[in-house]
Structures are given as C-alpha cells and as structure tokens.
XYZ file of C-alpha atoms in Angstrom:
296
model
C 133.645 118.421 104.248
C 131.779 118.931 100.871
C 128.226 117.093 100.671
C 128.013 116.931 97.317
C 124.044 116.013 96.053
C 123.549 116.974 93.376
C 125.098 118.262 89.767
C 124.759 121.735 89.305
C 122.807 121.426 86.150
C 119.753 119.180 86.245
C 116.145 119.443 85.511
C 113.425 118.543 87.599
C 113.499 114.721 86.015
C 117.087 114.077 85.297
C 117.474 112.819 88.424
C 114.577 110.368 87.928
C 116.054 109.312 84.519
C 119.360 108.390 86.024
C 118.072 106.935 89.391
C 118.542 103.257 88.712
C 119.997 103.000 85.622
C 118.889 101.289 82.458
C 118.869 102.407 79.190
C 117.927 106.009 78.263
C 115.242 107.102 77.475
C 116.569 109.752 74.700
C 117.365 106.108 73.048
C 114.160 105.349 72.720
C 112.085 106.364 69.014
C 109.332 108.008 69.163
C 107.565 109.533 66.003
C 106.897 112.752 68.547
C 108.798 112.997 71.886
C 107.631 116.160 72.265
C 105.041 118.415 73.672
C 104.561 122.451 74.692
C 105.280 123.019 77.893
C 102.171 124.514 78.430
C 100.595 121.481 77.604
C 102.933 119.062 79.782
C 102.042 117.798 83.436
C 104.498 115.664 83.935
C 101.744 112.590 83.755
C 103.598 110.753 80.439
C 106.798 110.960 82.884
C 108.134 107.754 82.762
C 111.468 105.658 84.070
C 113.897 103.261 82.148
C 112.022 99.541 82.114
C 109.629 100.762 84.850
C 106.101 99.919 82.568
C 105.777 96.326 84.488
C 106.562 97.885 87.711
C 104.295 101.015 87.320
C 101.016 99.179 86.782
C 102.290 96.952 89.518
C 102.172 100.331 92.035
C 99.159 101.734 90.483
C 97.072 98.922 91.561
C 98.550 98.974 95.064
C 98.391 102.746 95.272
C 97.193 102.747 98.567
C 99.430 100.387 99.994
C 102.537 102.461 98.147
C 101.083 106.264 99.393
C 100.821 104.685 102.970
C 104.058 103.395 103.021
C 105.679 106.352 101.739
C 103.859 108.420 104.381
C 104.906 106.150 107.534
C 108.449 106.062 106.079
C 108.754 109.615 106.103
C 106.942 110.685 109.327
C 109.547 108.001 110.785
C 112.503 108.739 109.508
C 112.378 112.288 108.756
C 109.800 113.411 111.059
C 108.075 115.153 108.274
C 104.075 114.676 106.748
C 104.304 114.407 103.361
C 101.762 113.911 100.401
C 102.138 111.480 97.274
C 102.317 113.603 94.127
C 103.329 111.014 91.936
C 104.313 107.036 91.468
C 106.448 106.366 88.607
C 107.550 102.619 87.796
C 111.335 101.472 87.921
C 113.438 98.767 86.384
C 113.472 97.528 90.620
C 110.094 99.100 92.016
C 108.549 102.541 91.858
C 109.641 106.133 92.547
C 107.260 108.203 94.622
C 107.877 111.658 94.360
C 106.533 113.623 97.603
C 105.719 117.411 98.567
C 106.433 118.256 102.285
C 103.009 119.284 103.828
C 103.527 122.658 106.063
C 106.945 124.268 106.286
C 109.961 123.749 105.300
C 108.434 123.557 101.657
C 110.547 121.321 99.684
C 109.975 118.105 97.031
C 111.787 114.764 96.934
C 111.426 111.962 96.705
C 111.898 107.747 97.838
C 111.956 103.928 96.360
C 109.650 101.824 97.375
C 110.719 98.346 95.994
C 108.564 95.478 94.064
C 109.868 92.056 94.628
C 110.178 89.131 91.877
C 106.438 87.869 93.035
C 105.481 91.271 92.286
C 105.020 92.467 95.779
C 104.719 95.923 96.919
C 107.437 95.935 99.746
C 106.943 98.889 102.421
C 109.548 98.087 104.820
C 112.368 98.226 102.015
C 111.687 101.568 101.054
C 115.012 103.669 100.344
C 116.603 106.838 99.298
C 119.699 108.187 98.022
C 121.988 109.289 100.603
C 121.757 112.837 102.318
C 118.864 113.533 99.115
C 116.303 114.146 101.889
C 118.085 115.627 104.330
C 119.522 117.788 101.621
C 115.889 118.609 100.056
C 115.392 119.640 104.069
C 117.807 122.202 103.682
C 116.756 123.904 100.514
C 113.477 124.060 102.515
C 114.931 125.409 105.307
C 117.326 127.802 103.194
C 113.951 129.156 101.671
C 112.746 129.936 105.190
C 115.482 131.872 106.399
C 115.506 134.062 103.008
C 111.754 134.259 102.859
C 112.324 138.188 102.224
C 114.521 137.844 99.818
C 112.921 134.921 97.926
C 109.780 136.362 97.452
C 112.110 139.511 95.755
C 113.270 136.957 93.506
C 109.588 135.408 92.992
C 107.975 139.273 92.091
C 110.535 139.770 89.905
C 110.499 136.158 87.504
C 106.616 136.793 87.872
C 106.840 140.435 86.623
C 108.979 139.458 83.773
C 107.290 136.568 82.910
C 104.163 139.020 82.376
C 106.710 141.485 80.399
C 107.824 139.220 77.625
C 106.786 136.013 75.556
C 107.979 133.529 77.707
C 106.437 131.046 80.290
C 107.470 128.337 83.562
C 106.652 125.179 83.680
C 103.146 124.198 84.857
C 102.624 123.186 88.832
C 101.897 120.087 88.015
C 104.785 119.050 86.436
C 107.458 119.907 89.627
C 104.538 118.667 91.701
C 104.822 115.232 89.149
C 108.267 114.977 88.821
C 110.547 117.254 90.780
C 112.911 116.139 93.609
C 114.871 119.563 93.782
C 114.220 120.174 97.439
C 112.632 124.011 97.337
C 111.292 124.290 93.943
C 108.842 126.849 92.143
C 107.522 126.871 88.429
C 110.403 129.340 87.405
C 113.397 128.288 89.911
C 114.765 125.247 92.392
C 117.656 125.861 94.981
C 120.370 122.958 95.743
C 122.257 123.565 98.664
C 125.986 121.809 99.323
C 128.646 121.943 102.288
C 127.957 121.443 105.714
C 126.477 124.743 107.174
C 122.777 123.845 107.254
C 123.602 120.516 108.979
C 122.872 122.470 111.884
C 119.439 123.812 111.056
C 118.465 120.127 109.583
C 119.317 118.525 112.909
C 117.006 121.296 114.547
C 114.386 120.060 112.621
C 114.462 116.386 112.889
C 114.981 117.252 116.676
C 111.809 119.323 116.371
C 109.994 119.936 112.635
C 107.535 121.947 114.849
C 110.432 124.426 114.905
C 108.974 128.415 113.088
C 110.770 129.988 110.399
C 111.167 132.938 112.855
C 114.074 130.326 115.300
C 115.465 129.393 112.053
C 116.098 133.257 110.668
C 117.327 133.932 114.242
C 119.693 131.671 114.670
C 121.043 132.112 110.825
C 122.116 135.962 111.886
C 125.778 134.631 112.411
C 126.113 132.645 109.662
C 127.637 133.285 106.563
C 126.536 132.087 103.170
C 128.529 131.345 100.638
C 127.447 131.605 97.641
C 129.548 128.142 96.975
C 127.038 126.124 98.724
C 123.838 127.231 97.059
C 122.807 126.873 93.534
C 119.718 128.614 92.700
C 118.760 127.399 89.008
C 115.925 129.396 86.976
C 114.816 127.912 83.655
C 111.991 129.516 81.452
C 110.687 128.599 77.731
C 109.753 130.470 74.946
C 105.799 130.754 75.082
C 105.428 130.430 71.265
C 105.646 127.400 69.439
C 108.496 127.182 66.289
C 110.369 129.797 68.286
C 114.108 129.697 69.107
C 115.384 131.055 72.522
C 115.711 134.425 72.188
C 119.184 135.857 73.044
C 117.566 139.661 73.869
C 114.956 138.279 76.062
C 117.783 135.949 77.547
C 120.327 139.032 77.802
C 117.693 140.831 79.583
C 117.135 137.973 82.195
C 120.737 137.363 82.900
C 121.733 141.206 83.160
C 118.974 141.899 85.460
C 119.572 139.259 87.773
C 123.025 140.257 87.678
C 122.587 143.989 88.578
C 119.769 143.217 91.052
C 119.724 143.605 95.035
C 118.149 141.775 97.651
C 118.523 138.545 96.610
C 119.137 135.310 98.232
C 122.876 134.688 98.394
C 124.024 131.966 96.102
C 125.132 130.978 92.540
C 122.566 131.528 90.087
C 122.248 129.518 86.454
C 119.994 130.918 83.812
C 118.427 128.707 81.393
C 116.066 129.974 78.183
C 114.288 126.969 76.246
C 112.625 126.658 73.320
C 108.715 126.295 73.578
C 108.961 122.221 73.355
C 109.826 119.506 76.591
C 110.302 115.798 76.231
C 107.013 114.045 77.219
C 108.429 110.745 78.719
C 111.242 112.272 80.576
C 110.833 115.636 80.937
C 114.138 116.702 79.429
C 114.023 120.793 78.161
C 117.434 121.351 77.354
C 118.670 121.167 73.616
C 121.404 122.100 71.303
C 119.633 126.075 71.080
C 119.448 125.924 74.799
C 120.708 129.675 76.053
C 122.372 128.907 79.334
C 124.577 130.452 82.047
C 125.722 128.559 84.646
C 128.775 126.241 85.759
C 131.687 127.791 85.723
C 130.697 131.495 85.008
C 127.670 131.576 87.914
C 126.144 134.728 88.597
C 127.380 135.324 91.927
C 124.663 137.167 94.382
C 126.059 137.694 97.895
C-alpha cells in the first residue's frame, strides 16, 4: 500500500503554509515580500493568522521546547532540539532537528487554548510525517556513500558557477523535509522502510552499519524516493540561467553512484519570499514530476 506524505514538489515551508489552513499568505500586500537568499534565515517565517498565537509561544518558550522534547522522546523515541516556534491560526508549529543519527527535520503542533494556554499534552502531528521524516533519515544512512557523492558534487558545482543554497539556518528554521541539506531534501513513499522505522523505534540506539546490512536485499525503487535539489542564482536582477541549469540537469543525469531515486531539479532566481519562504516563480527552471531523472 502507497504511504503517500508528501507532494512531490514542495519547498522547505510549503508545508508550513498549508498546515492549518487560513488564508495565504501570497494574498497578503506587502510593498517588498522579498529578500536574497543569502540574506534570508528563515526568522520573518511566518503562518496564516498565527501573530496572536506566536507571541503567545514566545513567552512560554520554555514550557513549548520542553514539551516538544518529552513528546518526542515518548512517542518516537528520538532527542530532538527546538529550531524554531512559529505561531498558528490554533497554536504554534515547532519545527525540530533530530539530535544524533538518523539526521532528519520535522516537525509537531503544540496547541494554545481560548484562555491562551500553552497545552503540552495536546501536542500533534500529521499522520506518518514523523515516521516518514524517520525514514528519509534512515534512507540517508544506508546510502551514506552515495550521498556524500551527491553532496561533493552540488558543493563542487556550487563553487564552479554563480549560483548558491539556501543558508543553514533557514532548513534549520523552517524545514520539515525529513533528511534535508542546504542544496537537497529526500521524501521517501511506499512501504519498504516500514521495516527499518520499526527497528528504530524498537531500538534508535540501532548503527548505521545494522541498517546498511540488513538493506543488502532490498530493492529500491526509484518510485518511492524523491530526492529534490533546488539552487538560486547568486546575483541579484538575474534570471535562472538555462546553461547553468542544462549543465545541472545533464550531469546529474549522466552521473554514477548515486542514491537510487527520482530526482527534481529546481534553478531560482536570486530572490525568496520573506514571510513564507516561497522560491518558486513564473522564471522558475524546473524538472521534476512527470519527467524525473531516474537514478537506479
């Protein structure tokens, strides 16, 4: 059966901008939405009718970051650490970094009640999101080789041509993507690292070495795992440019000894929306659902 999580197109904060609904924030004037992304951290990250809300967490930080902690050493057996609270239309969204492998971001609710209480033992998250952000983790592990491949190679180019990632801070601020780097995130679907989940929870103690092990006799489709890589232009005023983007999608194309999966491409312009985070725009160069780069 097909655990669908995610779409296979999002940025770091559509997610967040959808999460609980309200208006959108592309709705909303502002004389300028927009900042370099060298310049954004992901701080003026904001969600629909969450301003009450988020001043509401801020000054019960600490009772929000242990909260969040508890609820994820509980549930999920994982230590986590509070990157980020971001107001809601129903409470605040705290996005989290696990601490130690797997490495993967996500994220949980922790609701405010009409009296304007912080409430701890409400806090919630979308169905399978964790346990899905486990498995990108996990997925990372067992292609460690082959990931860092991919991570010389987006560095390298990065170095080779006049184009940049986003800043740390700003997946650190905002992403929920499960494994996620400045250049690239991985979503996993299907059912086939259920398995290697359930280890976990059963024992997060559990080395990458076990997981690579056991993964020998297991084939990945390329289906199940979306690897999305999204750069921008590192000069202001600049369209995307279509060589450097050619370049990008023909090497990873050509290349071996990468991690098995569907790959999208994505080549901005130099600007990102401040309150939500939002990169893609009508010059957007992309390549991605249906016609995937297929690496297996």
């Amino acid at each position: 059966m097909l655990h669908t999580r995610k779409i296979a197109i999002i940025t770091a904060s559509i997610l967040g901008i959808t999460l609980l609904g309200g208006c959108s924030l592309l709705e909303k004037k502002e004389e300028n939405p927009y900042v370099r992304v060298q310049d954004y951290t992901g701080k003026e990250f904001r969600l629909p009718n969450g301003d009450k809300n988020d001043k509401i967490a801020e000054a019960n930080s600490e009772k929000v970051i242990s909260g969040t902690e508890a609820f994820f050493l509980e549930k999920y057996k994982t230590k986590v650490k509070v990157n980020n609270i971001v107001g809601n239309k129903d409470g605040a969204t705290v996005y989290v970094k696990s601490v130690g492998e797997p490495h993967f971001h996500t994220f949980a609710v922790i609701p405010i009640d009409t009296q304007e209480n912080v409430r701890p033992d409400g806090i919630w998250t979308q169905e399978r999101e964790v346990e899905g952000d486990i498995e990108s983790g996990i997925y990372a592990l067992i292609h460690e080789e082959k990931i860092n491949n991919l991570d010389n190679y987006l560095k390298e180019f990065v170095k080779k041509h006049p184009v940049v990632s986003r800043r740390e801070e700003v997946f650190k601020n905002t992403a929920s993507t499960g494994y996620t780097t400045p250049y690239y995130y991985i979503i996993t679907y299907g059912d086939s690292l259920i398995p290697y989940k359930d280890q976990y929870l059963r024992n997060p103690e559990t080395k990458k070495e076990a997981y690579q092990k056991q993964s020998q006799s297991l084939t990945f489709d390329p289906e199940y795992y979306n690897i999305v890589i999204e750069l921008f232009m590192k000069e202001e005023n600049k369209e995307p440019d279509q060589k450097i983007f050619d370049e990008l999608e023909a090497d990873i194309e050509k290349m071996d000894g990468l991690p098995p999966g569907s790959y999208t491409v994505i080549l901005n312009d130099n600007y990102i929306q401040k309150e939500n985070g939002h990169s893609q725009k009508d010059n957007t160069l992309m390549r991605g659902n249906p016609d995937y780069i297929i690496k297996e």
